[in-house]
PDB file of C-alpha atoms in Angstrom:
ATOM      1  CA  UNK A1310     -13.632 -37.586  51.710  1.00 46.00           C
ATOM      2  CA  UNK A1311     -10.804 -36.156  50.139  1.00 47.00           C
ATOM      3  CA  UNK A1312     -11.134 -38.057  46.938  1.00 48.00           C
ATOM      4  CA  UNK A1313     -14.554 -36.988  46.789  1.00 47.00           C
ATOM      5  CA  UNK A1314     -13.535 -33.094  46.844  1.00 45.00           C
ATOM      6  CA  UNK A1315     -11.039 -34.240  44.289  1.00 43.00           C
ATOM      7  CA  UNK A1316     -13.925 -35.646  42.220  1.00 42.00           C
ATOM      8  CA  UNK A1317     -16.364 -32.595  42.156  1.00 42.00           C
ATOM      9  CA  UNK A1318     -13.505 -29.792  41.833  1.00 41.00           C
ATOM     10  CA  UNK A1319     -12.288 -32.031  38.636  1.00 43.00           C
ATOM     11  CA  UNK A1320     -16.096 -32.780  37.450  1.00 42.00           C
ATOM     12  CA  UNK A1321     -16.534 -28.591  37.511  1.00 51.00           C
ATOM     13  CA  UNK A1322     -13.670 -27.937  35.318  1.00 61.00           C
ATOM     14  CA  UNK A1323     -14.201 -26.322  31.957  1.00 66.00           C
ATOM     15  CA  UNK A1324     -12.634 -29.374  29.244  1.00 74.00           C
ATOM     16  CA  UNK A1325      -9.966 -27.735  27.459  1.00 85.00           C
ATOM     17  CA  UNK A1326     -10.886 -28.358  23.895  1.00 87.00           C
ATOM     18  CA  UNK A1327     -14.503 -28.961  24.202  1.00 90.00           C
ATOM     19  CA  UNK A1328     -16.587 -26.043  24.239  1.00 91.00           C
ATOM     20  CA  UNK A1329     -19.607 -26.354  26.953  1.00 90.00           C
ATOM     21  CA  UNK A1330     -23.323 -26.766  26.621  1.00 89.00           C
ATOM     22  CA  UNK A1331     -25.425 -23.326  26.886  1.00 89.00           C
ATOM     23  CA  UNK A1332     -22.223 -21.251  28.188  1.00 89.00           C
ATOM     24  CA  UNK A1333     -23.336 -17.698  29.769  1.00 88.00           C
ATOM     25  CA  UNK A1334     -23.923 -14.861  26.995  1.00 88.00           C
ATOM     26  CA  UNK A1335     -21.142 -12.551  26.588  1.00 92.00           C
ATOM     27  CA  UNK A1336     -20.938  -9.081  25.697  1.00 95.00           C
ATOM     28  CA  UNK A1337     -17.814  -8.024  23.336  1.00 96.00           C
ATOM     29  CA  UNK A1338     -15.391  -5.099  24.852  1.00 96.00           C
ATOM     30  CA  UNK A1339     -13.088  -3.406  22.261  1.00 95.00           C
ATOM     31  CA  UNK A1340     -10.244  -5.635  24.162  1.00 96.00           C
ATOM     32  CA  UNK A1341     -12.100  -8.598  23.053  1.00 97.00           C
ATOM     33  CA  UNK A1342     -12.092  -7.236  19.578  1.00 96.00           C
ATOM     34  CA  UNK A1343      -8.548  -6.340  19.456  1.00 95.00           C
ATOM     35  CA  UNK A1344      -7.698 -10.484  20.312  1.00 96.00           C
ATOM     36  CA  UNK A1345      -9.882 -11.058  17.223  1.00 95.00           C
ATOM     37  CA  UNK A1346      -8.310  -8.756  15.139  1.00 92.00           C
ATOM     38  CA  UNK A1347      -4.792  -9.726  16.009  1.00 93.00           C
ATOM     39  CA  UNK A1348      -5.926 -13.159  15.423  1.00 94.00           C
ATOM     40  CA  UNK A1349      -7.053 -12.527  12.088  1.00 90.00           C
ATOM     41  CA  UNK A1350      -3.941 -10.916  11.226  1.00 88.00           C
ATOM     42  CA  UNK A1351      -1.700 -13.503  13.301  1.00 91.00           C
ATOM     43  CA  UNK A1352      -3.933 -16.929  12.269  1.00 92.00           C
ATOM     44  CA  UNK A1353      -2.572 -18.888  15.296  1.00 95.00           C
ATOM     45  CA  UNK A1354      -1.695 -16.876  18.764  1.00 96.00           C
ATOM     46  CA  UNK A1355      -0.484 -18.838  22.159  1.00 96.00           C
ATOM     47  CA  UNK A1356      -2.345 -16.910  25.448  1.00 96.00           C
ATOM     48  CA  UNK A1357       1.172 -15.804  25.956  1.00 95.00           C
ATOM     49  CA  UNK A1358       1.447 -13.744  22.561  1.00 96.00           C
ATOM     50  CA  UNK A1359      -1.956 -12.632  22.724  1.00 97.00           C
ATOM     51  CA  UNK A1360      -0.912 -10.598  26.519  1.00 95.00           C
ATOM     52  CA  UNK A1361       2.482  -9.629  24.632  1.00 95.00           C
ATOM     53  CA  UNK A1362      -0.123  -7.673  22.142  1.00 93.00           C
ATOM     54  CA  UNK A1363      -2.951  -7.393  24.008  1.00 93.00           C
ATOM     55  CA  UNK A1364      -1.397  -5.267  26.983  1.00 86.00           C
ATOM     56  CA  UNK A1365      -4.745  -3.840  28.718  1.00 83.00           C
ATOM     57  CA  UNK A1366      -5.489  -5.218  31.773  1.00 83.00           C
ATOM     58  CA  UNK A1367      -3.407  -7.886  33.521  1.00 90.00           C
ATOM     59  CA  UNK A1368      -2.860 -11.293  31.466  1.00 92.00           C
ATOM     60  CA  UNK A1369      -4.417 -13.789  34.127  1.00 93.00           C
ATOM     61  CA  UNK A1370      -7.309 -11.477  33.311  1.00 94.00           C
ATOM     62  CA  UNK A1371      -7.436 -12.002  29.531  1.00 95.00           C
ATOM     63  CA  UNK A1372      -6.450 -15.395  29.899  1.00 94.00           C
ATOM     64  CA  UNK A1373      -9.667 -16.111  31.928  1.00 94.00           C
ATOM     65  CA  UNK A1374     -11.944 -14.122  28.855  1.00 96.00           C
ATOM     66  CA  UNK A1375      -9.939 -15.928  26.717  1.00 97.00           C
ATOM     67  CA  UNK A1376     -11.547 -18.983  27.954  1.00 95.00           C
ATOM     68  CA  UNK A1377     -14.858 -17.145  27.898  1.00 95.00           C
ATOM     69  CA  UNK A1378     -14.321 -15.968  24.100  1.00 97.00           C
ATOM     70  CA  UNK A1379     -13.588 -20.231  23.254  1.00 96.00           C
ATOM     71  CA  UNK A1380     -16.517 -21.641  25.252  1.00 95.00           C
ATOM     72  CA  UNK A1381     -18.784 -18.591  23.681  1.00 95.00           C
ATOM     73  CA  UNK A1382     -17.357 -19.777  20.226  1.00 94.00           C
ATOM     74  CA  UNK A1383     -15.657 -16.799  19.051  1.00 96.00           C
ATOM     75  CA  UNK A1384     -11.899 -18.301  19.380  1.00 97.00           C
ATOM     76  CA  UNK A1385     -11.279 -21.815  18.588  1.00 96.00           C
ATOM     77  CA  UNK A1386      -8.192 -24.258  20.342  1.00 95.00           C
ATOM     78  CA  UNK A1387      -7.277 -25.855  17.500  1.00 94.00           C
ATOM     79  CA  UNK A1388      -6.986 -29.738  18.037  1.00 90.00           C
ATOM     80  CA  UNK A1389      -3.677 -30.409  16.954  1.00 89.00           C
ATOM     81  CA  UNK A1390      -2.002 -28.419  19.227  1.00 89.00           C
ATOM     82  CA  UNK A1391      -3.575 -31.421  21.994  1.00 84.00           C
ATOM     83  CA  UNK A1392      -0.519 -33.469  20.901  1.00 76.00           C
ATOM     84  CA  UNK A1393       2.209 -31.326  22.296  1.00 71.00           C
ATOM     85  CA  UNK A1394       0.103 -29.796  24.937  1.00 68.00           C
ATOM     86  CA  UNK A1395      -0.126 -33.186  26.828  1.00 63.00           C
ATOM     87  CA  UNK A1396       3.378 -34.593  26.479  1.00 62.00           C
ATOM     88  CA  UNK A1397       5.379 -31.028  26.975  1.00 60.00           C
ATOM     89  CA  UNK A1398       3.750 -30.170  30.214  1.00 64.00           C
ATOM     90  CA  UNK A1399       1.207 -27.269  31.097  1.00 73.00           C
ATOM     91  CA  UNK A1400       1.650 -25.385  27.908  1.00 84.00           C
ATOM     92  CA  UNK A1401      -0.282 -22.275  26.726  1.00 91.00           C
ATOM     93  CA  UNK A1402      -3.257 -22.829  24.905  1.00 94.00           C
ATOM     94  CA  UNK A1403      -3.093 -21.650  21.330  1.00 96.00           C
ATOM     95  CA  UNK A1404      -5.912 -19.738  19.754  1.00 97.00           C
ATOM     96  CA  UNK A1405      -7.320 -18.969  16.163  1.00 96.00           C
ATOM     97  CA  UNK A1406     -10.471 -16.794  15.136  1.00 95.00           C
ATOM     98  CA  UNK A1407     -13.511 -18.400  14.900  1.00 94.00           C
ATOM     99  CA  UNK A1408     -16.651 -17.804  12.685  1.00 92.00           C
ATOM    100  CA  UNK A1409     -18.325 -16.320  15.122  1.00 93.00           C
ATOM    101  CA  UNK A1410     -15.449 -14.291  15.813  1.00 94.00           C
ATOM    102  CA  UNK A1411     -15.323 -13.130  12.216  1.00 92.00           C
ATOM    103  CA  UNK A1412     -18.428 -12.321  11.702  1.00 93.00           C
ATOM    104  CA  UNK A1413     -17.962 -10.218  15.093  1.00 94.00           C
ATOM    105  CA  UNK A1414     -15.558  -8.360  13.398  1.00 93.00           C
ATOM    106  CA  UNK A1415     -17.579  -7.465  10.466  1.00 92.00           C
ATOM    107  CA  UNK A1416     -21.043  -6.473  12.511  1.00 93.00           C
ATOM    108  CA  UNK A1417     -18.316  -4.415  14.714  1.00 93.00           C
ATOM    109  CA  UNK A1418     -16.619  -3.005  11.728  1.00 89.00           C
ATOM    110  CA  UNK A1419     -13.049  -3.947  11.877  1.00 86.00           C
ATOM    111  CA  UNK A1420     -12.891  -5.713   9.060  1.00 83.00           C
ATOM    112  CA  UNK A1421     -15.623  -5.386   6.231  1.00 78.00           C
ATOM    113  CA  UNK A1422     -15.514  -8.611   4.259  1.00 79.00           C
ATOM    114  CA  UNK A1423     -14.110 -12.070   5.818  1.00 80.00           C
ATOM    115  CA  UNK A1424     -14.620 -15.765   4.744  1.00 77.00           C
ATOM    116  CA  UNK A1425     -16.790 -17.355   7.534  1.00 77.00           C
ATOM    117  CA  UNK A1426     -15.229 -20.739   6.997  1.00 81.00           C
ATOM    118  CA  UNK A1427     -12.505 -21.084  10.184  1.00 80.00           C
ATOM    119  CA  UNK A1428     -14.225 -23.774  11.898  1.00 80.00           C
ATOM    120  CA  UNK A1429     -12.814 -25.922   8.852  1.00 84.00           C
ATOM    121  CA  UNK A1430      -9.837 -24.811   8.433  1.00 86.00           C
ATOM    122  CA  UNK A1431      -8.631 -24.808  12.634  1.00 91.00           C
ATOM    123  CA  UNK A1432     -10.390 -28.374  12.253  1.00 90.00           C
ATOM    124  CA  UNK A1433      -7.976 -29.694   9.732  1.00 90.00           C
ATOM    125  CA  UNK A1434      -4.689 -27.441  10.579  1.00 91.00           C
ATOM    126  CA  UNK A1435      -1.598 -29.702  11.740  1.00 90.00           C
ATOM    127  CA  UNK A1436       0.642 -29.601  14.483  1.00 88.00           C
ATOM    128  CA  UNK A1437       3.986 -28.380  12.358  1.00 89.00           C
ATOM    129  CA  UNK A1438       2.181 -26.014  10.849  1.00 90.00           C
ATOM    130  CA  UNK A1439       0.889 -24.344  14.272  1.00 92.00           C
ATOM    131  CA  UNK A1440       4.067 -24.889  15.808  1.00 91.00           C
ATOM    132  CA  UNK A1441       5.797 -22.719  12.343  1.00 92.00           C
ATOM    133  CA  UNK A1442       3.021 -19.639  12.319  1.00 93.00           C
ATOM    134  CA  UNK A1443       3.807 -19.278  16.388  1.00 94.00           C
ATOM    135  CA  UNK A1444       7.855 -19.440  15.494  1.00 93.00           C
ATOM    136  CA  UNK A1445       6.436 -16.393  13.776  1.00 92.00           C
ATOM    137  CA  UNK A1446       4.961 -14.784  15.627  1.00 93.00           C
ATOM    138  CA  UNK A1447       7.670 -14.585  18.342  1.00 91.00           C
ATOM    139  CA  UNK A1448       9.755 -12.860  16.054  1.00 89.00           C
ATOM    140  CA  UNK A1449       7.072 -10.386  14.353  1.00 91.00           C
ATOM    141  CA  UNK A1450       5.506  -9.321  18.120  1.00 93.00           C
ATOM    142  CA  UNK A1451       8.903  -8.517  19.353  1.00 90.00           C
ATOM    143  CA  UNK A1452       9.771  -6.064  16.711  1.00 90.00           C
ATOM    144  CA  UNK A1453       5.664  -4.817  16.978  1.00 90.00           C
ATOM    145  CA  UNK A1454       6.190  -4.272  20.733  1.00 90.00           C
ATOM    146  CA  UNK A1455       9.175  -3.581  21.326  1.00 87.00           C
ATOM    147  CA  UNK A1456      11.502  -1.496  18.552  1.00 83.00           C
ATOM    148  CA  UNK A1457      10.182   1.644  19.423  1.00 87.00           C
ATOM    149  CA  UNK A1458       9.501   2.239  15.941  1.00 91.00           C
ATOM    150  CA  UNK A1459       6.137   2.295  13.750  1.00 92.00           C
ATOM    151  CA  UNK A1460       5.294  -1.099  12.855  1.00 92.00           C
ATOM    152  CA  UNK A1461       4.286  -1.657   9.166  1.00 90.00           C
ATOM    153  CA  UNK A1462       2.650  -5.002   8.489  1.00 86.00           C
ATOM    154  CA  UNK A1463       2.984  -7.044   5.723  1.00 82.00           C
ATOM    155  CA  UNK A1464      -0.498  -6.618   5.043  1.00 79.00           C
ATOM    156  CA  UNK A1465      -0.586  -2.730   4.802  1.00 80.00           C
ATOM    157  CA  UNK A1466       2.663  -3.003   2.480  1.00 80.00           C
ATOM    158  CA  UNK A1467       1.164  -4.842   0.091  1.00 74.00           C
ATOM    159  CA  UNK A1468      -2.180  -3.105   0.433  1.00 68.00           C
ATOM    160  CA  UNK A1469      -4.406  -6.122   0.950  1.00 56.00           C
ATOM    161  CA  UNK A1470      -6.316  -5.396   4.238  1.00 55.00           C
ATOM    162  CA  UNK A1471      -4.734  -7.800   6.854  1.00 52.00           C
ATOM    163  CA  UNK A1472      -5.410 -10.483   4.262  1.00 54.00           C
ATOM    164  CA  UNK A1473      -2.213 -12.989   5.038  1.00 54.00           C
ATOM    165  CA  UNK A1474      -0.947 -12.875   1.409  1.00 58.00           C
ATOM    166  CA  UNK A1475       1.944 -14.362   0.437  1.00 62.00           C
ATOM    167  CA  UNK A1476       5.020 -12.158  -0.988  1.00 65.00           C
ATOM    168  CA  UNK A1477       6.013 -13.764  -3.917  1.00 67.00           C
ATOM    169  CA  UNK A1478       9.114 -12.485  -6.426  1.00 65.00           C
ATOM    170  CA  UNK A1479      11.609 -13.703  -8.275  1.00 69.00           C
ATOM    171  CA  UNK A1480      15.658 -13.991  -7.571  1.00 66.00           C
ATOM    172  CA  UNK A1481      18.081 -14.818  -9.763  1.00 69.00           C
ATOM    173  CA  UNK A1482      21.268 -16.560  -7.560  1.00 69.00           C
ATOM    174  CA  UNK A1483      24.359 -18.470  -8.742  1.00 67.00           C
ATOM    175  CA  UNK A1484      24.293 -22.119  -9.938  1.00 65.00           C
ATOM    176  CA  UNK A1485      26.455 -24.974 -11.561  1.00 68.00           C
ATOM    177  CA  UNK A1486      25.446 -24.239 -14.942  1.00 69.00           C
ATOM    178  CA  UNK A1487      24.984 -20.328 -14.347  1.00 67.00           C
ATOM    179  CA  UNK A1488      22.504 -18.097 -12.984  1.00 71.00           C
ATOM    180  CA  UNK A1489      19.120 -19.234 -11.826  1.00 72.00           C
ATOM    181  CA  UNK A1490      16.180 -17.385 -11.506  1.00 72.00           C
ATOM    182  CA  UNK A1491      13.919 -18.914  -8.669  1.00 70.00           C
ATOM    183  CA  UNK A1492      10.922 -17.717  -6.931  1.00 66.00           C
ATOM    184  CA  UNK A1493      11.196 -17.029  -3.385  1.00 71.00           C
ATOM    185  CA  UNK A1494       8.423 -16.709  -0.519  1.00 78.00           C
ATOM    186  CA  UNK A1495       9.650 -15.210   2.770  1.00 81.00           C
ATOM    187  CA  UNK A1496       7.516 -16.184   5.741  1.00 86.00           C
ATOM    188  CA  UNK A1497       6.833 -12.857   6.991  1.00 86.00           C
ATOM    189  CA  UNK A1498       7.955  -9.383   5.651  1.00 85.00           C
ATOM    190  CA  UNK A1499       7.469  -6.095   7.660  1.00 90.00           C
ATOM    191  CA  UNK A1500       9.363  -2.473   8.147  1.00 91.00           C
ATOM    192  CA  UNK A1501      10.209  -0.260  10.774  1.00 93.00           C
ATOM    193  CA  UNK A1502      10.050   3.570  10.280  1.00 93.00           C
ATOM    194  CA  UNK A1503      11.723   5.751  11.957  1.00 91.00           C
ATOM    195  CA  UNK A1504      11.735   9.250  13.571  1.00 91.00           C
ATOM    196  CA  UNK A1505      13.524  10.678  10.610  1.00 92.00           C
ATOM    197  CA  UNK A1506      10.354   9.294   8.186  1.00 90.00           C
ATOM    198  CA  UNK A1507      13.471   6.525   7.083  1.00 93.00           C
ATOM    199  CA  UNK A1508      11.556   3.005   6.421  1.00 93.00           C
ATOM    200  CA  UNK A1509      13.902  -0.577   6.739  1.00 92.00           C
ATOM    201  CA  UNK A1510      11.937  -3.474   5.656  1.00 89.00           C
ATOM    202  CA  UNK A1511      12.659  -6.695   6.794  1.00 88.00           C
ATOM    203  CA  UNK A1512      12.583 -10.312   5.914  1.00 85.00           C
ATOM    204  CA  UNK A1513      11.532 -13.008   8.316  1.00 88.00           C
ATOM    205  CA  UNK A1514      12.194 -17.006   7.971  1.00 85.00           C
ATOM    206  CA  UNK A1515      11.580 -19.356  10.706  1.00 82.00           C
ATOM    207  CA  UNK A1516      13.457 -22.359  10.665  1.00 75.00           C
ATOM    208  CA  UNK A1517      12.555 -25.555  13.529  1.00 59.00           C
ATOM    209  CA  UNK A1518      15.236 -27.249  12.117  1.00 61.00           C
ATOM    210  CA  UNK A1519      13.326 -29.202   9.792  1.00 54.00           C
ATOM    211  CA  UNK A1520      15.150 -27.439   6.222  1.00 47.00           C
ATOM    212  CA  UNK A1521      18.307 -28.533   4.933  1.00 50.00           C
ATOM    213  CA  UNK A1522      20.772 -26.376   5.186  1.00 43.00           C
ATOM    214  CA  UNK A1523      22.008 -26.938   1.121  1.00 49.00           C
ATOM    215  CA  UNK A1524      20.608 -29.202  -1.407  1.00 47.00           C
ATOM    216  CA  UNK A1525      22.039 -30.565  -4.721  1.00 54.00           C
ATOM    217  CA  UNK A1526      19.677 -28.613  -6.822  1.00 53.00           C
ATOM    218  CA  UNK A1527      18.927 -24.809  -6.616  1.00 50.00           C
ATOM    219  CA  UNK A1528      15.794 -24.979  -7.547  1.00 50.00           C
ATOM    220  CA  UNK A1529      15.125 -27.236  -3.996  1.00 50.00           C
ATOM    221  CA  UNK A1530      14.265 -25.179  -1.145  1.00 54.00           C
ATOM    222  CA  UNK A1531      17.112 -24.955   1.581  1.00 47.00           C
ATOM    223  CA  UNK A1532      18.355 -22.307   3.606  1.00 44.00           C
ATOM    224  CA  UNK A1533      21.502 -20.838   1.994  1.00 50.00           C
ATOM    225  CA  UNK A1534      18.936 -20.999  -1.075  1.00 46.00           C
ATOM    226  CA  UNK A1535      16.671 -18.462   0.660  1.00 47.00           C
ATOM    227  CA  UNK A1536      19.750 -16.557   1.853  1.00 46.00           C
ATOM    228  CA  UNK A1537      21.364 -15.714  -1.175  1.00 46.00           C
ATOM    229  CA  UNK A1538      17.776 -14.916  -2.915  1.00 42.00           C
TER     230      UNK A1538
END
């Protein structure tokens, strides 16, 4: 009998990357639209950073919407992420907009002009490369949450919308055979302003310990390379 209960509890289960047939219609709040936006400007988001952002209501709420929002199709669970999720124990899902979540945005008007081709691109996204954008975003939504100061984004520095461009310049550091001048790219970039109208900007790098530390060339990425640009 018991196996039996077992049996119907697991058989009414939502599957965890497999979206369901003919899920209930849903009707967007502006907290659903805020997880959209802040995955647009984020690109990958763990339930746990989305509730560090996201901070109305409780977060065993928005994780249940969250699961709404997937099975709905407006947030996807990428597929790569299935690899660590299984063999590191009950981890949090991670999230990424999906095109029915950006064209949400548009019809909603929080963002006026986005690609609609997500599915595609969470489809073919690896596991290192999820695992680097949330390394990220641990360090960017502590400073956005928690310095106390105005938060200015990458994105509204360089005045491209929340578009994720790159910042791209050039350095000129110390080698062999005298200076080099490399071209650097920082993984995130943001500022802080302060009371006094006083803006420090900031450079972000997140290492998983899969960069050297040196190299024998300057022109090959390492760390100290980065550094000293």
């Amino acid at each position: 009998m018991e196996t039996t209960q077992k049996s119907q509890v697991a058989a009414q289960r939502k599957p965890k990357f497999e979206r369901v047939q003919n899920p209930p219609p849903i009707l967007l709040t502006e907290r659903d639209l805020d997880v959209l936006f802040a995955l647009l400007r984020y690109r990958f988001l763990s339930s746990d950073q989305i509730a560090a952002l996201i901070r109305d209501g409780s977060a065993v709420q928005l994780k249940r919407r969250l699961q709404s929002l997937f099975h709905a199709g407006y947030v996807d669970r990428p597929a790569a992420q299935k690899k660590y999720y299984s063999k590191e124990g009950q981890l949090p899902f991670v999230y990424a907009l999906a095109r029915a979540g950006a064209r949400a945005l548009m019809e909603h008007e929080r963002y006026a002009n986005l690609r609609l081709d997500w599915a595609h691109k969470n489809k073919s996204v690896t596991d290192p490369t999820i695992k680097h954008t949330l390394a990220i975003a641990d360090a960017m939504i502590g400073f956005e949450t928690q310095s106390g100061e105005e938060f200015l984004s990458q994105a509204s520095l360089l005045d491209v919308g929340e578009d994720r461009k790159q910042l791209k310049w050039k350095a000129v550091i110390p080698g062999k055979d005298g200076p080099e001048k490399l071209g650097v790219i920082p993984d995130q970039f943001f500022g802080l302003k302060g009371a006094d109208g006083k803006t420090r900007f900031f450079f972000v790098e997140a290492d998983r310990g899969k960069m050297p530390v040196t190299r024998t060339g300057p022109r090959q990425t390492s760390l100290i390379q980065k550094v000293q640009s």
